[in-house]
Coordinates of C-alpha atoms in Angstrom, one line a residue:
M1 CA 39.6 -17.8 25.6
N2 CA 37.6 -19.2 27.8
D3 CA 37.6 -17.9 25.3
H4 CA 40.9 -17.6 23.8
F5 CA 42.8 -20.8 23.4
A6 CA 42.9 -22.7 20.1
D7 CA 45.0 -25.3 18.5
P8 CA 47.9 -23.8 16.4
P9 CA 47.7 -23.8 12.7
G10 CA 47.9 -27.2 11.1
H11 CA 46.8 -29.0 14.3
A12 CA 45.4 -32.5 13.7
A13 CA 42.0 -31.4 15.0
D14 CA 41.4 -29.7 11.7
T15 CA 38.5 -31.4 9.9
P16 CA 39.8 -33.3 6.8
A17 CA 38.2 -32.2 3.6
P18 CA 37.5 -34.1 0.4
A19 CA 40.3 -33.7 -2.1
E20 CA 38.3 -31.3 -4.2
H21 CA 37.7 -28.9 -1.4
R22 CA 40.2 -26.8 0.7
T23 CA 39.9 -27.2 4.4
P24 CA 40.1 -24.1 6.6
S25 CA 42.9 -24.5 9.2
G26 CA 44.6 -22.6 11.9
T27 CA 41.5 -20.9 13.2
M28 CA 43.4 -18.4 15.2
G29 CA 45.2 -17.2 12.1
R30 CA 47.6 -14.3 12.7
L31 CA 46.4 -14.0 16.3
F32 CA 48.4 -17.1 17.1
E33 CA 51.6 -15.4 16.0
V34 CA 50.9 -12.4 18.3
W35 CA 50.0 -14.5 21.3
A36 CA 52.7 -17.2 20.8
E37 CA 55.6 -14.8 20.6
P38 CA 56.4 -15.0 24.3
K39 CA 55.5 -18.7 24.5
G40 CA 57.7 -20.8 26.8
R41 CA 59.5 -17.8 28.2
A42 CA 60.0 -16.1 31.5
I43 CA 60.5 -12.5 30.7
E44 CA 61.8 -10.3 33.5
V45 CA 60.1 -6.9 33.2
A46 CA 61.4 -5.6 36.6
P47 CA 63.6 -7.0 39.4
R48 CA 62.1 -10.2 40.7
T49 CA 59.1 -9.7 38.3
W50 CA 58.4 -11.9 35.3
Q51 CA 55.9 -12.5 32.6
V52 CA 55.7 -16.3 32.3
T53 CA 53.9 -17.7 29.2
A54 CA 52.6 -21.2 29.3
G55 CA 50.9 -22.1 26.0
V56 CA 49.6 -18.7 24.8
V57 CA 48.6 -17.4 28.2
N58 CA 50.6 -15.0 30.4
V59 CA 51.0 -15.3 34.1
A60 CA 52.6 -12.5 36.2
V61 CA 55.0 -13.9 38.7
I62 CA 56.2 -11.5 41.4
E63 CA 58.7 -12.7 44.0
T64 CA 58.3 -11.0 47.4
D65 CA 60.1 -11.5 50.7
E66 CA 57.1 -13.6 51.8
G67 CA 56.7 -15.7 48.6
L68 CA 55.3 -15.5 45.1
V69 CA 52.3 -13.5 44.1
L70 CA 50.8 -14.8 40.8
V71 CA 48.3 -12.9 38.7
D72 CA 46.5 -15.7 36.9
T73 CA 47.5 -19.4 36.6
A74 CA 46.9 -20.2 32.9
M75 CA 44.9 -23.2 31.6
R76 CA 44.4 -26.5 33.4
H77 CA 46.5 -28.5 30.9
D78 CA 49.3 -25.9 31.0
G79 CA 49.8 -26.2 34.7
P80 CA 52.9 -28.4 34.5
E81 CA 54.5 -26.1 32.0
L82 CA 53.7 -23.1 34.1
L83 CA 55.3 -24.7 37.2
R84 CA 58.4 -25.7 35.2
L85 CA 58.8 -22.1 33.8
I86 CA 58.4 -20.5 37.2
R87 CA 61.0 -22.8 38.7
T88 CA 63.6 -21.7 36.1
V89 CA 63.6 -18.2 37.7
T90 CA 62.6 -18.6 41.3
D91 CA 62.3 -21.2 44.0
A92 CA 60.2 -19.1 46.3
P93 CA 57.0 -20.6 47.8
L94 CA 53.6 -19.6 46.4
H95 CA 51.9 -17.1 48.7
T96 CA 49.0 -15.5 46.8
V97 CA 47.1 -15.9 43.6
V98 CA 45.1 -13.1 42.1
Y99 CA 42.6 -13.8 39.3
S100 CA 42.5 -11.0 36.7
H101 CA 39.2 -12.7 35.7
A102 CA 37.7 -16.1 35.7
H103 CA 38.1 -17.2 32.1
I104 CA 39.1 -20.8 31.7
D105 CA 42.5 -20.0 30.3
H106 CA 43.4 -17.8 33.3
A107 CA 42.2 -19.4 36.5
F108 CA 42.6 -23.2 36.3
G109 CA 46.3 -24.1 36.1
H110 CA 46.9 -24.3 39.9
G111 CA 47.0 -28.1 40.2
P112 CA 50.8 -28.7 40.0
L113 CA 51.5 -25.5 42.0
L114 CA 49.3 -26.7 44.9
A115 CA 50.7 -30.2 44.7
E116 CA 54.2 -28.9 44.9
A117 CA 53.3 -26.7 47.9
A118 CA 51.9 -29.7 49.7
E119 CA 55.0 -31.8 49.0
R120 CA 57.2 -29.0 50.3
G121 CA 55.1 -28.5 53.4
D122 CA 54.1 -25.0 52.4
P123 CA 50.7 -23.6 53.3
P124 CA 48.2 -23.3 50.5
P125 CA 48.1 -19.9 48.8
R126 CA 45.5 -17.3 49.4
I127 CA 43.3 -16.8 46.3
V128 CA 41.9 -13.3 45.6
A129 CA 39.4 -12.1 43.1
H130 CA 36.6 -9.7 42.4
R131 CA 33.3 -10.8 43.9
A132 CA 31.7 -11.3 40.4
V133 CA 34.1 -14.2 39.8
L134 CA 32.0 -16.3 42.1
D135 CA 28.9 -15.8 40.0
R136 CA 30.9 -16.5 36.8
F137 CA 32.1 -19.8 38.2
R138 CA 28.6 -20.8 39.1
R139 CA 27.3 -19.9 35.7
Y140 CA 30.1 -22.0 34.1
I141 CA 28.9 -25.0 36.0
R142 CA 25.3 -24.4 34.8
T143 CA 26.4 -23.9 31.2
A144 CA 29.2 -26.5 30.8
D145 CA 27.8 -28.1 27.7
L146 CA 27.0 -24.8 26.0
N147 CA 30.5 -23.5 26.7
T148 CA 32.3 -26.6 25.5
T149 CA 30.3 -26.4 22.3
V150 CA 30.9 -22.7 21.8
N151 CA 34.6 -23.0 22.5
A152 CA 35.0 -25.9 20.0
R153 CA 33.2 -23.9 17.4
Q154 CA 35.3 -20.8 18.1
S155 CA 38.7 -22.6 18.2
G156 CA 38.2 -25.1 15.5
G157 CA 39.4 -27.9 17.8
P158 CA 37.7 -30.7 19.7
R159 CA 35.5 -30.2 22.7
T160 CA 37.7 -29.4 25.7
W161 CA 37.6 -29.8 29.4
W162 CA 35.2 -27.5 31.3
P163 CA 34.3 -27.2 35.0
R164 CA 31.1 -29.1 35.8
H165 CA 31.3 -29.3 39.6
D166 CA 32.3 -27.1 42.5
T167 CA 35.3 -29.3 43.1
D168 CA 36.6 -28.5 39.6
I169 CA 37.2 -24.9 40.6
F170 CA 39.8 -23.2 42.7
W171 CA 37.5 -20.9 44.6
P172 CA 38.7 -17.5 45.9
D173 CA 38.9 -17.2 49.7
T174 CA 39.1 -13.4 49.5
V175 CA 36.9 -11.2 47.4
Y176 CA 36.4 -7.5 47.0
D177 CA 34.1 -5.0 45.3
D178 CA 35.8 -1.9 44.0
T179 CA 39.4 -1.7 45.2
L180 CA 41.6 -3.8 47.6
T181 CA 45.1 -3.3 48.8
L182 CA 47.2 -6.3 49.7
R183 CA 50.4 -6.0 51.8
I184 CA 52.8 -8.9 51.1
G185 CA 56.5 -9.0 51.9
G186 CA 56.5 -5.3 52.8
E187 CA 55.0 -4.3 49.4
E188 CA 51.6 -3.1 48.4
F189 CA 49.5 -4.6 45.6
H190 CA 46.6 -2.4 44.6
L191 CA 43.7 -4.3 43.0
H192 CA 41.1 -2.4 40.9
H193 CA 37.9 -3.7 39.5
A194 CA 36.9 -3.0 35.9
R195 CA 34.1 -4.1 33.6
A196 CA 35.6 -4.7 30.2
E197 CA 35.9 -8.1 28.4
T198 CA 34.2 -9.4 31.5
D199 CA 32.3 -8.0 34.5
D200 CA 34.8 -9.5 37.0
A201 CA 38.1 -8.0 35.8
T202 CA 40.9 -7.0 38.1
W203 CA 44.0 -5.1 37.2
V204 CA 46.9 -5.0 39.7
W205 CA 49.1 -2.0 40.3
I206 CA 52.4 -2.6 42.1
P207 CA 53.6 0.9 42.8
G208 CA 57.0 -0.1 44.4
R209 CA 57.9 -1.8 41.1
R210 CA 56.0 0.5 38.7
V211 CA 54.4 -2.7 37.2
V212 CA 50.8 -3.2 36.3
C213 CA 49.2 -6.6 35.5
V214 CA 46.1 -6.3 33.5
G215 CA 45.0 -9.7 32.4
D216 CA 42.8 -9.6 29.2
L217 CA 42.3 -5.8 29.5
W218 CA 45.3 -5.9 27.0
N219 CA 46.0 -8.7 24.5
G220 CA 48.1 -7.0 21.8
V221 CA 45.2 -6.6 19.3
C222 CA 41.8 -5.1 19.0
P223 CA 40.0 -5.5 22.3
N224 CA 37.7 -8.5 22.6
A225 CA 34.7 -6.3 23.4
G226 CA 32.3 -7.9 20.9
N227 CA 32.6 -11.7 20.9
P228 CA 29.4 -12.9 19.1
Q229 CA 29.1 -16.1 21.0
K230 CA 29.7 -15.0 24.6
V231 CA 28.1 -12.9 27.3
Q232 CA 28.0 -9.1 27.4
R233 CA 31.2 -7.0 27.0
Y234 CA 31.6 -3.4 28.1
A235 CA 33.4 -1.3 25.6
D236 CA 32.7 2.1 27.2
E237 CA 33.9 1.1 30.6
W238 CA 36.9 -0.7 29.1
A239 CA 38.0 2.6 27.6
D240 CA 37.7 4.2 31.1
A241 CA 39.8 1.4 32.6
F242 CA 42.5 2.1 30.0
D243 CA 42.5 5.7 31.2
R244 CA 42.8 4.7 34.9
I245 CA 45.7 2.3 34.2
A246 CA 47.6 4.9 32.2
A247 CA 47.1 7.4 34.9
V248 CA 49.1 5.5 37.5
G249 CA 52.1 5.7 35.2
P250 CA 53.4 2.1 34.9
D251 CA 56.9 1.4 33.4
A252 CA 55.9 -2.2 32.6
L253 CA 52.6 -3.8 31.7
I254 CA 52.0 -7.5 31.8
P255 CA 49.0 -8.4 29.6
G256 CA 46.9 -11.6 29.5
H257 CA 48.3 -12.5 26.1
S258 CA 51.1 -11.2 23.8
M259 CA 54.4 -9.5 24.7
P260 CA 54.8 -7.2 27.7
I261 CA 54.8 -3.5 27.1
L262 CA 57.8 -1.6 28.5
G263 CA 58.2 2.2 28.9
A264 CA 55.7 4.6 30.4
A265 CA 55.3 6.6 27.3
T266 CA 54.7 3.6 25.1
I267 CA 52.1 2.2 27.6
R268 CA 50.4 5.6 27.8
E269 CA 50.2 5.9 24.0
R270 CA 48.9 2.4 23.4
L271 CA 46.3 2.5 26.0
G272 CA 45.2 5.9 24.9
N273 CA 44.8 4.8 21.3
A274 CA 42.9 1.7 22.4
A275 CA 40.5 3.8 24.5
E276 CA 40.0 6.1 21.5
L277 CA 39.1 3.2 19.3
L278 CA 36.5 1.9 21.7
R279 CA 35.0 5.3 22.2
H280 CA 34.8 5.9 18.5
I281 CA 32.9 2.6 18.1
V282 CA 30.6 3.4 21.0
A283 CA 29.9 7.0 19.7
H284 CA 29.1 5.7 16.2
T285 CA 26.7 3.1 17.6
L286 CA 24.9 5.3 20.0
D287 CA 24.5 8.1 17.5
A288 CA 23.0 5.7 15.0
L289 CA 20.7 4.2 17.6
N290 CA 19.5 7.6 18.6
A291 CA 18.9 8.4 14.9
G292 CA 16.7 5.3 14.7
R293 CA 18.9 3.2 12.5
R294 CA 18.7 -0.6 12.4
P295 CA 21.5 -2.8 13.8
D296 CA 22.6 -4.2 10.3
T297 CA 22.9 -0.6 9.0
I298 CA 24.9 0.5 12.1
L299 CA 27.4 -2.3 11.6
D300 CA 27.6 -1.8 7.8
T301 CA 28.3 2.0 8.1
L302 CA 31.0 1.7 10.8
R303 CA 34.4 3.0 9.7
I304 CA 37.5 3.2 11.8
P305 CA 39.8 6.2 11.4
P306 CA 42.9 5.1 9.4
R307 CA 45.2 6.5 12.1
L308 CA 43.8 3.9 14.5
A309 CA 43.0 1.1 12.0
D310 CA 46.6 1.0 10.9
L311 CA 48.1 0.5 14.3
P312 CA 49.7 -3.0 14.6
Y313 CA 48.4 -3.5 18.2
L314 CA 44.8 -2.7 17.3
Q315 CA 44.4 -5.1 14.4
P316 CA 41.1 -7.1 14.3
L317 CA 42.8 -10.4 14.9
H318 CA 40.8 -11.5 17.9
D319 CA 37.6 -9.4 17.8
R320 CA 36.5 -6.9 15.2
P321 CA 34.9 -3.4 15.4
E322 CA 31.6 -4.5 14.0
F323 CA 31.2 -7.2 16.7
I324 CA 32.0 -4.5 19.3
A325 CA 29.3 -2.3 17.9
A326 CA 26.8 -5.2 18.0
N327 CA 27.6 -5.6 21.7
V328 CA 27.0 -1.9 22.3
I329 CA 23.6 -2.3 20.6
R330 CA 22.8 -5.3 22.8
L331 CA 23.8 -3.4 26.0
N332 CA 21.8 -0.3 25.1
G333 CA 19.1 -1.4 22.8
G334 CA 18.3 -5.0 23.3
W335 CA 18.5 -8.0 21.0
W336 CA 15.8 -7.2 18.4
N337 CA 17.3 -6.6 15.0
G338 CA 14.8 -4.0 13.9
Y339 CA 12.8 -6.2 11.5
A340 CA 9.3 -6.8 12.6
A341 CA 9.0 -10.3 11.1
D342 CA 12.1 -11.3 13.1
L343 CA 10.6 -10.5 16.5
L344 CA 9.0 -14.0 16.7
P345 CA 10.5 -15.5 13.5
T346 CA 9.5 -18.6 11.6
P347 CA 12.3 -21.2 11.7
R348 CA 14.9 -20.2 9.1
E349 CA 14.6 -23.6 7.4
Q350 CA 10.9 -22.9 6.5
L351 CA 11.7 -19.4 5.2
A352 CA 14.6 -20.8 3.2
A353 CA 12.3 -23.5 1.6
V354 CA 9.8 -20.9 0.5
L355 CA 12.5 -18.6 -0.9
A356 CA 14.1 -21.5 -2.7
E357 CA 10.7 -22.4 -4.3
L358 CA 10.2 -18.8 -5.5
A359 CA 13.7 -18.8 -6.9
G360 CA 13.2 -22.0 -8.8
G361 CA 14.8 -24.4 -6.3
A362 CA 17.8 -24.7 -4.1
D363 CA 20.1 -25.4 -7.1
T364 CA 19.2 -21.9 -8.4
L365 CA 20.2 -20.3 -5.0
A366 CA 23.4 -22.3 -4.9
A367 CA 24.3 -21.4 -8.5
K368 CA 23.7 -17.7 -7.8
A369 CA 25.8 -18.0 -4.6
R370 CA 28.7 -19.4 -6.5
D371 CA 28.4 -16.6 -9.2
L372 CA 28.6 -14.0 -6.5
I373 CA 31.6 -15.3 -4.7
G374 CA 34.1 -13.2 -6.6
D375 CA 32.0 -10.0 -6.5
D376 CA 30.0 -10.0 -3.2
L377 CA 31.2 -12.8 -0.9
Q378 CA 28.9 -11.6 2.0
L379 CA 25.8 -12.0 -0.2
A380 CA 27.1 -15.2 -1.6
C381 CA 27.3 -16.7 1.9
H382 CA 23.6 -15.7 2.6
L383 CA 22.4 -17.4 -0.5
A384 CA 24.5 -20.6 0.1
E385 CA 23.3 -20.8 3.6
L386 CA 19.7 -20.5 2.5
A387 CA 20.2 -23.2 -0.1
V388 CA 21.6 -25.6 2.5
L389 CA 18.7 -24.8 4.9
A390 CA 16.1 -25.3 2.1
A391 CA 17.6 -28.6 0.8
P392 CA 19.9 -30.2 3.4
D393 CA 20.4 -33.3 1.1
N394 CA 21.3 -31.2 -2.0
T395 CA 24.9 -31.7 -3.0
G396 CA 25.1 -28.5 -5.0
A397 CA 23.9 -26.5 -2.0
H398 CA 26.6 -27.9 0.2
E399 CA 29.3 -27.4 -2.4
A400 CA 28.3 -23.8 -2.7
A401 CA 28.4 -23.4 1.1
V402 CA 31.9 -25.0 1.3
E403 CA 33.3 -22.7 -1.4
A404 CA 31.6 -19.5 0.0
F405 CA 32.4 -20.0 3.6
T406 CA 35.9 -21.3 3.0
R407 CA 36.6 -18.1 1.0
R408 CA 35.0 -16.1 3.8
F409 CA 37.2 -17.9 6.4
D410 CA 40.3 -17.1 4.3
A411 CA 39.4 -13.5 4.1
E412 CA 38.4 -13.0 7.7
T413 CA 41.1 -11.8 10.2
S414 CA 39.3 -12.1 13.5
F415 CA 39.5 -15.3 15.6
M416 CA 35.9 -14.9 16.5
G417 CA 34.7 -14.7 12.9
R418 CA 37.0 -17.3 11.5
G419 CA 35.7 -20.0 13.9
I420 CA 32.1 -19.4 12.8
Y421 CA 32.9 -19.4 9.1
R422 CA 35.0 -22.5 9.6
I423 CA 32.2 -24.5 11.2
A424 CA 29.9 -23.5 8.3
A425 CA 32.3 -24.8 5.8
T426 CA 33.3 -28.0 7.7
T427 CA 29.6 -28.8 8.4
S428 CA 28.9 -28.8 4.7
Q429 CA 32.0 -30.8 4.0
E430 CA 30.8 -33.5 6.4
A431 CA 27.4 -33.4 4.8
L432 CA 29.0 -34.0 1.4
R433 CA 30.9 -37.0 2.8
T434 CA 27.7 -38.4 4.2
L435 CA 25.7 -37.8 1.0
T436 CA 28.5 -39.4 -1.1
T437 CA 28.7 -42.5 1.3
T438 CA 25.0 -42.9 1.2
K439 CA 24.9 -42.7 -2.6
D440 CA 27.7 -45.2 -3.0
S441 CA 26.1 -47.7 -0.6
R442 CA 22.9 -47.9 -2.6

């Protein structure tokens, strides 16, 4: 979350629907079950080493002879719970915080920890991160309204807090570029940079404990290497990072979300399969680009080998392979979709109006959309959306959109896709309420 957090299924933030329409709810879907499994627990993965889960975000807590080293600090509003959970297992002072990356659910829960340190007379902790974290924080301040809107759309909840000023951020006081070794309490912590879900990622190898802390490099499902509403991801380099992590031979892996992975063989197998999945998607996409195929065809022809597609820890519950392929296209081939008319397109509403006129009106498009829902839901959504754009005051168009996109939401497994389909359905639900109220007031 920044990126990842959403309200659990059935949360009151779900938009109420008229009685005749179903309301999509629980935008995270099955992903919530995966990420919430360790919720509220401090799981010891090695002596004096815990995965602590506040909300649905994991924090690595490592007790050394000099104090605690934390990898990440969860979300701002989960700070009190994080402190409570930490204090159920250790009373050691906070010494160092390492950011695995700068997403809002991993780098903003410090408040209660710092307040406690001040009350106890402890010095403030050192905060360590990759240098690119600084640029990400600056970009967050510049794009606060954009990010609050995107996250609300993605999560299905209300607009949430977002940093808007320098003082809203816990800035690192130590940054590095490629690797960095910290020596704390007689132990070494090896920090490694990776470009994966973000360009500022850090994974931390603790050789004396055979523990690796990887942040969102692992989250228990298909890697979030595609996210259609966020900045560039790096699937190829993410696969390389999996190889490097596996090569150090950890016995325990603490991820950014989901349960820890225990056992060197299990870690090696899972990281290897995830790397293979990403490389398969990258190879398919680059081969198709080299063959001159358009982006929509590249996504439509992507197939994942069943051996990988069936693995429970690679399920498309957060991101999905097609979105990853789209990001590979953007990274290597730009944003143009291959259709000349779309290079500088007319506003979609104007195109929709002309198409509706040719079809015999928005009602005709809406009726065809509803006819197609059972046979070709993807095409039905296209037609319903065109009908709404062509005639935003047309009740039938919005009814078709609610039905089509609610069905699309129900069928979609990925958190990223579900949020977008949900907002399409709930926007038309709200339009129907407005149209009905206007009609009744006349």
